[in-house]
Coordinates of C-alpha atoms in Angstrom, one line a residue:
M1 CA -42.9 -20.1 8.8
R2 CA -45.6 -18.1 11.1
L3 CA -48.2 -16.4 9.0
S4 CA -48.2 -13.6 11.3
R5 CA -44.7 -12.8 10.2
Y6 CA -45.0 -13.8 6.5
F7 CA -45.9 -11.4 3.6
L8 CA -49.0 -13.1 1.9
P9 CA -51.3 -10.3 0.6
I10 CA -54.4 -12.4 -0.2
L11 CA -57.1 -10.7 -2.2
R12 CA -60.7 -11.4 -1.4
E13 CA -62.0 -10.0 -4.7
T14 CA -61.2 -11.5 -8.3
P15 CA -58.9 -9.0 -10.0
K16 CA -60.5 -7.4 -13.1
E17 CA -57.4 -8.0 -15.3
S18 CA -57.3 -11.7 -14.8
E19 CA -58.5 -13.8 -17.8
I20 CA -57.8 -17.3 -16.9
V21 CA -58.1 -19.4 -13.8
S22 CA -54.2 -19.5 -13.1
H23 CA -53.8 -15.8 -13.4
R24 CA -57.0 -15.1 -11.3
L25 CA -55.7 -17.7 -8.5
M26 CA -52.0 -16.3 -8.6
L27 CA -53.1 -12.9 -8.1
R28 CA -55.7 -13.8 -5.3
A29 CA -53.2 -16.1 -3.6
G30 CA -50.7 -13.3 -3.2
M31 CA -48.2 -15.1 -5.4
L32 CA -47.2 -12.2 -7.9
R33 CA -48.0 -8.6 -8.7
Q34 CA -48.1 -7.1 -12.2
E35 CA -45.7 -4.2 -12.5
A36 CA -46.1 -3.7 -16.4
A37 CA -47.7 -5.6 -19.2
G38 CA -46.5 -9.0 -19.1
I39 CA -44.1 -8.2 -16.3
Y40 CA -44.4 -9.5 -12.9
A41 CA -42.9 -9.2 -9.3
W42 CA -42.8 -12.7 -7.8
L43 CA -44.0 -12.3 -4.2
P44 CA -42.7 -14.7 -1.4
L45 CA -45.5 -17.7 -2.0
G46 CA -45.1 -17.7 -5.8
F47 CA -41.3 -17.3 -5.5
R48 CA -41.2 -20.7 -3.3
V49 CA -43.1 -22.4 -5.9
L50 CA -40.9 -21.1 -8.7
K51 CA -37.6 -22.3 -6.9
K52 CA -39.3 -25.7 -6.3
I53 CA -39.9 -26.0 -10.1
E54 CA -36.6 -24.7 -10.9
Q55 CA -34.8 -27.3 -8.6
I56 CA -36.6 -30.3 -10.1
V57 CA -35.6 -29.0 -13.7
R58 CA -32.0 -28.8 -12.5
E59 CA -32.1 -32.1 -11.0
E60 CA -33.4 -33.9 -14.0
M61 CA -30.9 -32.0 -16.5
N62 CA -28.0 -33.1 -14.0
R63 CA -29.2 -36.5 -14.0
A64 CA -29.3 -36.6 -18.0
G65 CA -25.7 -35.4 -18.1
A66 CA -26.2 -31.7 -18.8
V67 CA -23.8 -29.2 -17.1
E68 CA -24.9 -25.9 -15.7
L69 CA -23.7 -22.5 -16.4
L70 CA -25.0 -19.0 -16.4
M71 CA -25.1 -16.6 -19.4
P72 CA -26.1 -13.0 -19.2
T73 CA -29.5 -11.4 -20.0
L74 CA -27.9 -9.0 -22.5
Q75 CA -26.3 -10.1 -25.6
L76 CA -24.3 -8.3 -28.4
A77 CA -26.3 -7.9 -31.5
D78 CA -23.2 -8.7 -33.5
L79 CA -23.6 -12.4 -32.5
W80 CA -27.0 -12.4 -33.9
R81 CA -25.9 -10.9 -37.1
E82 CA -23.3 -13.7 -37.4
S83 CA -26.1 -16.2 -37.4
E84 CA -28.3 -13.9 -39.6
R85 CA -31.0 -13.9 -37.2
Y86 CA -31.0 -10.4 -35.9
E87 CA -33.2 -8.8 -38.5
A88 CA -35.2 -12.1 -39.1
Y89 CA -36.2 -12.5 -35.4
G90 CA -38.9 -9.8 -35.5
P91 CA -40.3 -7.1 -33.2
E92 CA -40.5 -9.6 -30.2
M93 CA -36.6 -8.9 -29.8
L94 CA -36.0 -6.0 -27.4
R95 CA -33.1 -4.2 -29.1
I96 CA -31.2 -1.4 -26.9
Q97 CA -28.0 0.5 -26.9
D98 CA -25.6 1.2 -24.2
R99 CA -23.8 4.6 -23.5
H100 CA -21.2 3.7 -26.1
K101 CA -23.7 3.2 -28.8
R102 CA -23.0 -0.5 -28.7
E103 CA -26.1 -2.4 -30.1
L104 CA -27.5 -5.0 -27.4
L105 CA -30.6 -6.9 -27.0
Y106 CA -32.4 -8.6 -24.1
G107 CA -31.9 -12.3 -24.9
P108 CA -35.0 -14.1 -26.0
T109 CA -32.9 -17.4 -26.3
N110 CA -29.2 -18.2 -26.3
E111 CA -28.2 -20.1 -29.3
E112 CA -25.9 -17.7 -30.6
M113 CA -24.0 -16.9 -27.3
I114 CA -23.7 -20.7 -26.3
T115 CA -22.2 -21.2 -29.7
E116 CA -19.7 -18.4 -29.1
I117 CA -18.7 -19.9 -25.8
F118 CA -18.3 -23.3 -27.2
R119 CA -16.1 -22.2 -30.3
A120 CA -14.0 -20.3 -27.9
Y121 CA -12.9 -23.4 -25.9
V122 CA -13.7 -26.6 -27.6
R123 CA -11.6 -27.8 -30.4
S124 CA -11.7 -31.7 -30.7
Y125 CA -14.4 -34.3 -31.1
K126 CA -12.8 -36.0 -28.0
N127 CA -14.6 -33.3 -25.9
L128 CA -18.1 -34.3 -27.3
P129 CA -20.9 -35.0 -26.8
L130 CA -21.5 -31.9 -24.6
N131 CA -24.7 -30.4 -23.2
L132 CA -24.6 -27.0 -21.6
Y133 CA -27.6 -25.4 -19.8
H134 CA -28.7 -22.5 -17.8
I135 CA -31.7 -21.2 -16.0
Q136 CA -32.1 -17.5 -16.8
W137 CA -34.7 -14.7 -17.2
K138 CA -35.6 -14.0 -20.9
F139 CA -37.5 -11.2 -22.5
R140 CA -39.9 -11.4 -25.7
D141 CA -41.7 -8.2 -26.4
E142 CA -45.2 -9.8 -27.0
Q143 CA -47.5 -7.6 -28.9
R144 CA -50.3 -8.7 -26.7
P145 CA -49.2 -10.2 -23.3
R146 CA -52.2 -11.9 -21.5
F147 CA -53.1 -14.8 -19.2
G148 CA -50.5 -13.8 -16.5
V149 CA -47.3 -15.9 -16.6
M150 CA -48.6 -18.1 -19.3
R151 CA -48.0 -15.3 -21.9
G152 CA -45.8 -12.8 -20.2
R153 CA -43.0 -10.7 -21.7
E154 CA -40.4 -11.5 -19.0
F155 CA -40.1 -15.1 -17.9
L156 CA -37.7 -17.6 -16.4
M157 CA -36.6 -20.4 -18.7
K158 CA -34.2 -23.3 -18.7
D159 CA -32.4 -23.5 -22.0
A160 CA -29.9 -26.4 -22.9
Y161 CA -27.7 -26.7 -25.9
S162 CA -26.2 -30.0 -27.1
F163 CA -23.1 -30.3 -29.3
D164 CA -22.1 -33.4 -31.2
I165 CA -19.8 -34.4 -34.1
D166 CA -22.5 -35.6 -36.4
E167 CA -26.3 -36.0 -36.8
A168 CA -26.2 -39.6 -35.3
G169 CA -24.7 -38.3 -32.0
A170 CA -27.0 -35.2 -32.1
R171 CA -30.1 -37.4 -32.3
L172 CA -28.9 -39.5 -29.2
S173 CA -28.6 -36.1 -27.3
Y174 CA -32.1 -35.2 -28.5
N175 CA -33.5 -38.5 -27.1
R176 CA -31.6 -37.9 -23.8
M177 CA -33.6 -34.6 -23.4
F178 CA -36.7 -36.2 -24.6
V179 CA -36.6 -38.7 -21.9
A180 CA -35.4 -36.2 -19.2
Y181 CA -38.5 -34.0 -20.1
L182 CA -40.8 -36.9 -19.6
R183 CA -39.4 -37.4 -16.1
T184 CA -39.2 -33.6 -15.3
F185 CA -42.9 -33.0 -15.9
A186 CA -44.1 -36.2 -14.3
R187 CA -42.3 -35.2 -11.1
M188 CA -44.4 -32.1 -11.0
G189 CA -47.6 -34.0 -11.1
L190 CA -48.2 -33.3 -14.8
K191 CA -49.0 -35.5 -17.9
A192 CA -47.0 -33.8 -20.7
I193 CA -47.4 -35.2 -24.1
P194 CA -44.6 -34.9 -26.5
M195 CA -46.1 -33.5 -29.8
R196 CA -44.6 -33.0 -33.3
A197 CA -44.1 -29.2 -33.7
E198 CA -42.9 -26.5 -36.0
T199 CA -39.4 -25.3 -35.3
G200 CA -40.1 -21.7 -35.8
P201 CA -37.2 -19.1 -35.4
I202 CA -35.1 -21.7 -33.6
G203 CA -34.6 -23.6 -37.0
G204 CA -34.2 -27.2 -38.1
D205 CA -36.4 -29.9 -39.0
L206 CA -37.1 -31.9 -36.0
S207 CA -39.0 -30.7 -32.8
H208 CA -41.3 -31.8 -30.2
E209 CA -43.6 -29.5 -27.9
F210 CA -44.4 -31.0 -24.5
I211 CA -48.1 -30.1 -24.0
I212 CA -50.4 -30.2 -21.0
L213 CA -53.9 -30.6 -22.2
A214 CA -56.1 -27.6 -21.1
E215 CA -59.0 -25.8 -22.7
T216 CA -57.1 -22.6 -21.8
G217 CA -54.2 -23.6 -23.8
E218 CA -52.9 -21.2 -26.5
S219 CA -52.9 -23.7 -29.4
G220 CA -55.1 -26.5 -30.8
V221 CA -53.7 -30.2 -30.5
Y222 CA -54.5 -33.4 -31.8
C223 CA -53.5 -36.8 -30.3
N224 CA -54.4 -40.5 -29.7
K225 CA -55.7 -41.2 -26.2
D226 CA -53.3 -44.0 -25.8
V227 CA -50.4 -41.6 -25.4
L228 CA -52.0 -40.5 -22.1
N229 CA -51.4 -43.9 -20.6
L230 CA -47.6 -44.5 -21.5
P231 CA -45.3 -45.1 -18.6
V232 CA -42.7 -42.6 -17.6
P233 CA -39.1 -43.8 -17.1
G234 CA -38.0 -44.2 -13.5
E235 CA -35.0 -42.3 -11.8
D236 CA -32.8 -45.4 -12.5
I237 CA -32.9 -44.7 -16.4
D238 CA -29.6 -45.2 -18.0
Y239 CA -28.9 -42.0 -20.1
N240 CA -25.9 -43.7 -21.6
G241 CA -27.9 -46.7 -22.9
D242 CA -30.3 -46.9 -25.9
L243 CA -33.2 -44.6 -25.4
T244 CA -34.7 -45.1 -28.8
P245 CA -37.2 -47.7 -27.6
I246 CA -38.7 -45.1 -25.1
V247 CA -38.7 -42.3 -27.6
R248 CA -40.2 -44.7 -30.2
E249 CA -43.1 -45.6 -27.8
W250 CA -43.9 -42.1 -26.9
T251 CA -43.9 -41.0 -30.6
A252 CA -45.7 -43.9 -32.2
P253 CA -49.2 -42.7 -31.2
Y254 CA -50.4 -39.7 -33.2
A255 CA -49.7 -36.4 -31.3
A256 CA -49.3 -33.1 -33.1
T257 CA -49.9 -29.4 -32.7
E258 CA -52.2 -27.8 -35.1
D259 CA -49.3 -26.2 -37.1
V260 CA -48.1 -29.5 -38.4
H261 CA -51.4 -31.5 -38.0
D262 CA -52.1 -34.0 -40.8
A263 CA -55.9 -34.4 -40.8
T264 CA -55.8 -37.3 -43.3
R265 CA -53.2 -39.2 -41.3
F266 CA -55.0 -38.5 -38.1
E267 CA -58.2 -40.0 -39.4
R268 CA -56.4 -43.0 -40.9
E269 CA -54.3 -43.8 -37.9
V270 CA -56.4 -43.1 -34.9
P271 CA -59.9 -44.9 -34.2
A272 CA -62.7 -42.4 -33.7
E273 CA -63.0 -43.3 -30.0
K274 CA -59.4 -42.6 -29.3
R275 CA -59.1 -39.2 -31.2
I276 CA -58.4 -36.2 -28.9
H277 CA -58.9 -32.6 -30.4
T278 CA -58.6 -30.1 -27.6
R279 CA -56.2 -27.3 -26.7
G280 CA -52.9 -27.4 -24.9
I281 CA -50.3 -25.3 -22.9
E282 CA -46.8 -25.8 -24.1
V283 CA -44.3 -26.2 -21.1
G284 CA -41.2 -27.2 -23.0
Q285 CA -39.8 -27.7 -26.5
I286 CA -36.8 -29.5 -27.9
F287 CA -35.1 -28.9 -31.3
Y288 CA -32.5 -30.6 -33.4
F289 CA -31.1 -28.0 -35.9
G290 CA -28.0 -29.5 -37.3
T291 CA -25.4 -27.0 -38.4
K292 CA -27.8 -24.0 -38.6
Y293 CA -25.5 -21.9 -36.1
S294 CA -22.2 -23.6 -36.5
V295 CA -21.7 -23.1 -40.1
P296 CA -22.2 -19.3 -40.1
M297 CA -20.6 -18.9 -36.8
K298 CA -17.7 -21.3 -37.6
A299 CA -18.1 -23.4 -34.7
T300 CA -16.0 -26.4 -35.8
V301 CA -14.0 -29.4 -34.1
T302 CA -11.4 -31.6 -35.4
G303 CA -12.8 -35.0 -36.3
P304 CA -11.3 -38.4 -36.0
D305 CA -9.7 -38.0 -39.7
G306 CA -8.2 -34.7 -38.6
A307 CA -10.5 -32.6 -40.7
E308 CA -12.4 -29.7 -39.4
K309 CA -16.2 -30.4 -39.1
P310 CA -19.1 -28.0 -38.0
I311 CA -20.8 -29.3 -34.9
H312 CA -24.5 -30.6 -35.0
G313 CA -26.6 -28.7 -32.3
G314 CA -29.7 -29.0 -30.6
S315 CA -31.6 -26.8 -28.0
Y316 CA -34.0 -27.5 -25.3
G317 CA -36.4 -25.2 -23.4
V318 CA -38.5 -25.4 -20.4
G319 CA -40.7 -22.6 -19.4
V320 CA -40.1 -22.3 -15.8
S321 CA -42.2 -19.6 -14.9
R322 CA -44.9 -20.8 -17.3
L323 CA -45.1 -24.0 -15.5
V324 CA -46.4 -22.4 -12.3
G325 CA -49.5 -21.3 -14.2
A326 CA -49.7 -24.6 -16.2
I327 CA -49.9 -26.5 -12.9
I328 CA -52.5 -24.5 -11.6
E329 CA -54.7 -24.8 -14.7
A330 CA -54.4 -28.6 -14.3
S331 CA -54.8 -28.7 -10.5
H332 CA -57.5 -26.5 -9.0
D333 CA -61.0 -26.4 -7.9
E334 CA -63.6 -23.7 -7.2
A335 CA -61.9 -22.9 -3.8
G336 CA -58.5 -22.5 -5.1
I337 CA -55.2 -24.1 -5.9
K338 CA -54.4 -27.8 -5.3
W339 CA -50.7 -28.2 -5.4
P340 CA -48.9 -31.3 -6.2
E341 CA -46.5 -31.9 -3.2
A342 CA -43.3 -31.6 -5.0
V343 CA -43.9 -28.1 -6.0
A344 CA -46.1 -26.7 -3.2
P345 CA -44.7 -23.6 -1.5
F346 CA -45.3 -25.4 2.0
K347 CA -46.3 -29.0 2.6
V348 CA -48.5 -28.4 5.5
G349 CA -50.8 -25.7 6.6
L350 CA -51.3 -25.5 10.4
L351 CA -54.4 -23.8 11.6
N352 CA -55.1 -22.6 15.1
L353 CA -58.7 -22.1 15.2
K354 CA -58.7 -20.3 18.7
Q355 CA -55.4 -18.3 18.9
G356 CA -54.9 -17.3 22.5
D357 CA -56.2 -20.4 24.0
S358 CA -53.6 -22.0 26.2
A359 CA -54.4 -25.7 25.0
T360 CA -54.6 -24.9 21.2
D361 CA -51.6 -22.6 21.5
A362 CA -49.4 -25.2 23.1
A363 CA -50.6 -28.0 20.8
C364 CA -49.9 -25.9 17.7
E365 CA -46.5 -24.8 19.0
K366 CA -45.5 -28.4 19.5
L367 CA -46.6 -29.5 16.2
Y368 CA -45.0 -26.7 14.5
R369 CA -41.7 -27.3 16.2
E370 CA -41.7 -30.9 15.7
L371 CA -42.5 -30.7 12.0
N372 CA -39.9 -28.2 11.2
T373 CA -37.3 -30.3 13.2
R374 CA -38.3 -33.1 10.8
G375 CA -37.7 -31.0 7.8
V376 CA -41.3 -30.4 6.9
D377 CA -42.2 -27.1 5.4
V378 CA -45.2 -25.6 7.5
L379 CA -47.1 -22.5 7.1
Y380 CA -48.5 -21.9 10.6
D381 CA -51.6 -19.6 10.8
D382 CA -51.1 -18.1 14.1
T383 CA -53.4 -15.1 13.3
D384 CA -56.6 -14.2 15.1
E385 CA -58.7 -14.3 12.1
R386 CA -61.9 -16.2 12.4
A387 CA -61.9 -19.9 11.5
G388 CA -63.9 -19.5 8.2
A389 CA -61.4 -17.0 6.8
K390 CA -58.6 -19.3 7.9
F391 CA -60.1 -22.3 6.0
A392 CA -60.9 -20.1 2.9
S393 CA -57.3 -18.8 2.6
M394 CA -55.8 -22.3 3.1
D395 CA -58.0 -23.8 0.4
L396 CA -57.0 -20.8 -1.8
I397 CA -53.2 -21.2 -1.5
G398 CA -53.6 -25.0 -1.9
L399 CA -51.1 -26.5 0.4
P400 CA -51.3 -30.3 0.1
W401 CA -52.1 -31.0 3.8
Q402 CA -53.9 -28.9 6.5
V403 CA -53.6 -29.7 10.2
I404 CA -56.6 -28.2 12.0
V405 CA -56.3 -27.6 15.8
G406 CA -59.4 -26.6 17.8
P407 CA -60.4 -26.9 21.5
K408 CA -63.2 -29.3 20.9
G409 CA -61.0 -31.8 19.0
L410 CA -58.1 -31.4 21.6
A411 CA -60.5 -32.3 24.4
D412 CA -60.5 -35.7 22.9
G413 CA -56.8 -35.9 22.0
K414 CA -57.5 -35.3 18.2
V415 CA -56.7 -32.7 15.5
E416 CA -58.2 -32.8 12.1
L417 CA -56.1 -33.8 8.9
K418 CA -57.4 -32.6 5.6
R419 CA -55.9 -33.6 2.2
R420 CA -56.3 -30.8 -0.3
S421 CA -56.2 -32.9 -3.4
D422 CA -59.5 -34.7 -2.7
G423 CA -60.9 -32.9 0.4
S424 CA -60.8 -36.0 2.6
R425 CA -60.5 -35.5 6.2
E426 CA -59.8 -37.6 9.3
N427 CA -59.5 -37.0 13.1
V428 CA -56.1 -38.2 14.3
S429 CA -53.8 -37.8 17.3
P430 CA -51.0 -35.3 17.0
A431 CA -48.5 -38.3 17.0
D432 CA -50.4 -39.7 13.9
V433 CA -49.9 -36.3 12.3
L434 CA -46.2 -36.6 12.6
A435 CA -46.0 -40.1 11.5
R436 CA -48.1 -39.5 8.4
L437 CA -46.4 -36.1 7.4
A438 CA -42.9 -36.5 8.6
P439 CA -42.0 -40.2 8.4

């Protein structure tokens, strides 16, 4: 993509409404624009990151055996009355009526709707286990939306729902999602720690939040430092095998949110030098809630003995849009964002330091063409901005690599290759750039 033809409204000044680093940098880098309190338009650069994150989530859900569908954003209030959550959910639910006075709501989550879909089609235990998921926009009418996408009212979420014949099967499904979440966040360059957590309005008595440690997080967390060094399963993980040892390894060290923190146990189990008490950003949460929805909504299947049994359920959420902010909180410096390569909007920023010079123009055009041919996402700064402004913009938007082309280096057959993550620079030939960035 040529910057001269791209829509990238970079801000030079820090917006007054930004409160935390990720919000400030997303606004300055032209990734989004606030349209109302807690509601944002995703501009092209931010949208590319959002789609990269969404695709990683999708790939890991599919790998774990979940099946994708798409449910609507609007739901009938009657479904929520069946589960007895309509009145209990609170003012965060946006309740509306259509022209026929039917009561609707803008979905904050989808346990009721997916249960209604399940009971319409599945009759036998032979069709279980089943895990259905979608990636869809949600709305929760936060009283005080703040911190940009970290606590907005409208947000993109992956929510999956498992169905099993009994608790034993449901816990196996829970373990699959537990392991899939470890892999999902690791692929984005994040260390997400599973912590015991409250179940809240979802229900049930088993839940883990996946937390990124950050001082700007919304809640206090406590954990054993050992959990930071545990290995994440590889892509060859067998989801049909026994995942209990992996889950046990990750849940053995103490790790809990402040809502369920046990100070006595923490001090008893964790040596003083290994205690971590900080704040964290929730990027995902998983729940086992048993028959909470299947009993009131009459979602049953015929068991092996021919008797009707209520299914045991679980739900599994990932904050896709929130992850954009969380990654920035975890990976930035004073100059701007430092994107992990897997989620970067472009892999390479190509800078022409003397636009209009025949030699630099020709070298840039050749690199741009050859990188694109080899499937490398490139943002080519072909504008006539001064060099300093180009450097500042590229550091701000945080692309993993910068290829800097100027007349002085070209005279020696070299261009400069900069790695954004650590700021390292080296002079290499254009051929070496291709070998490094497009193997």
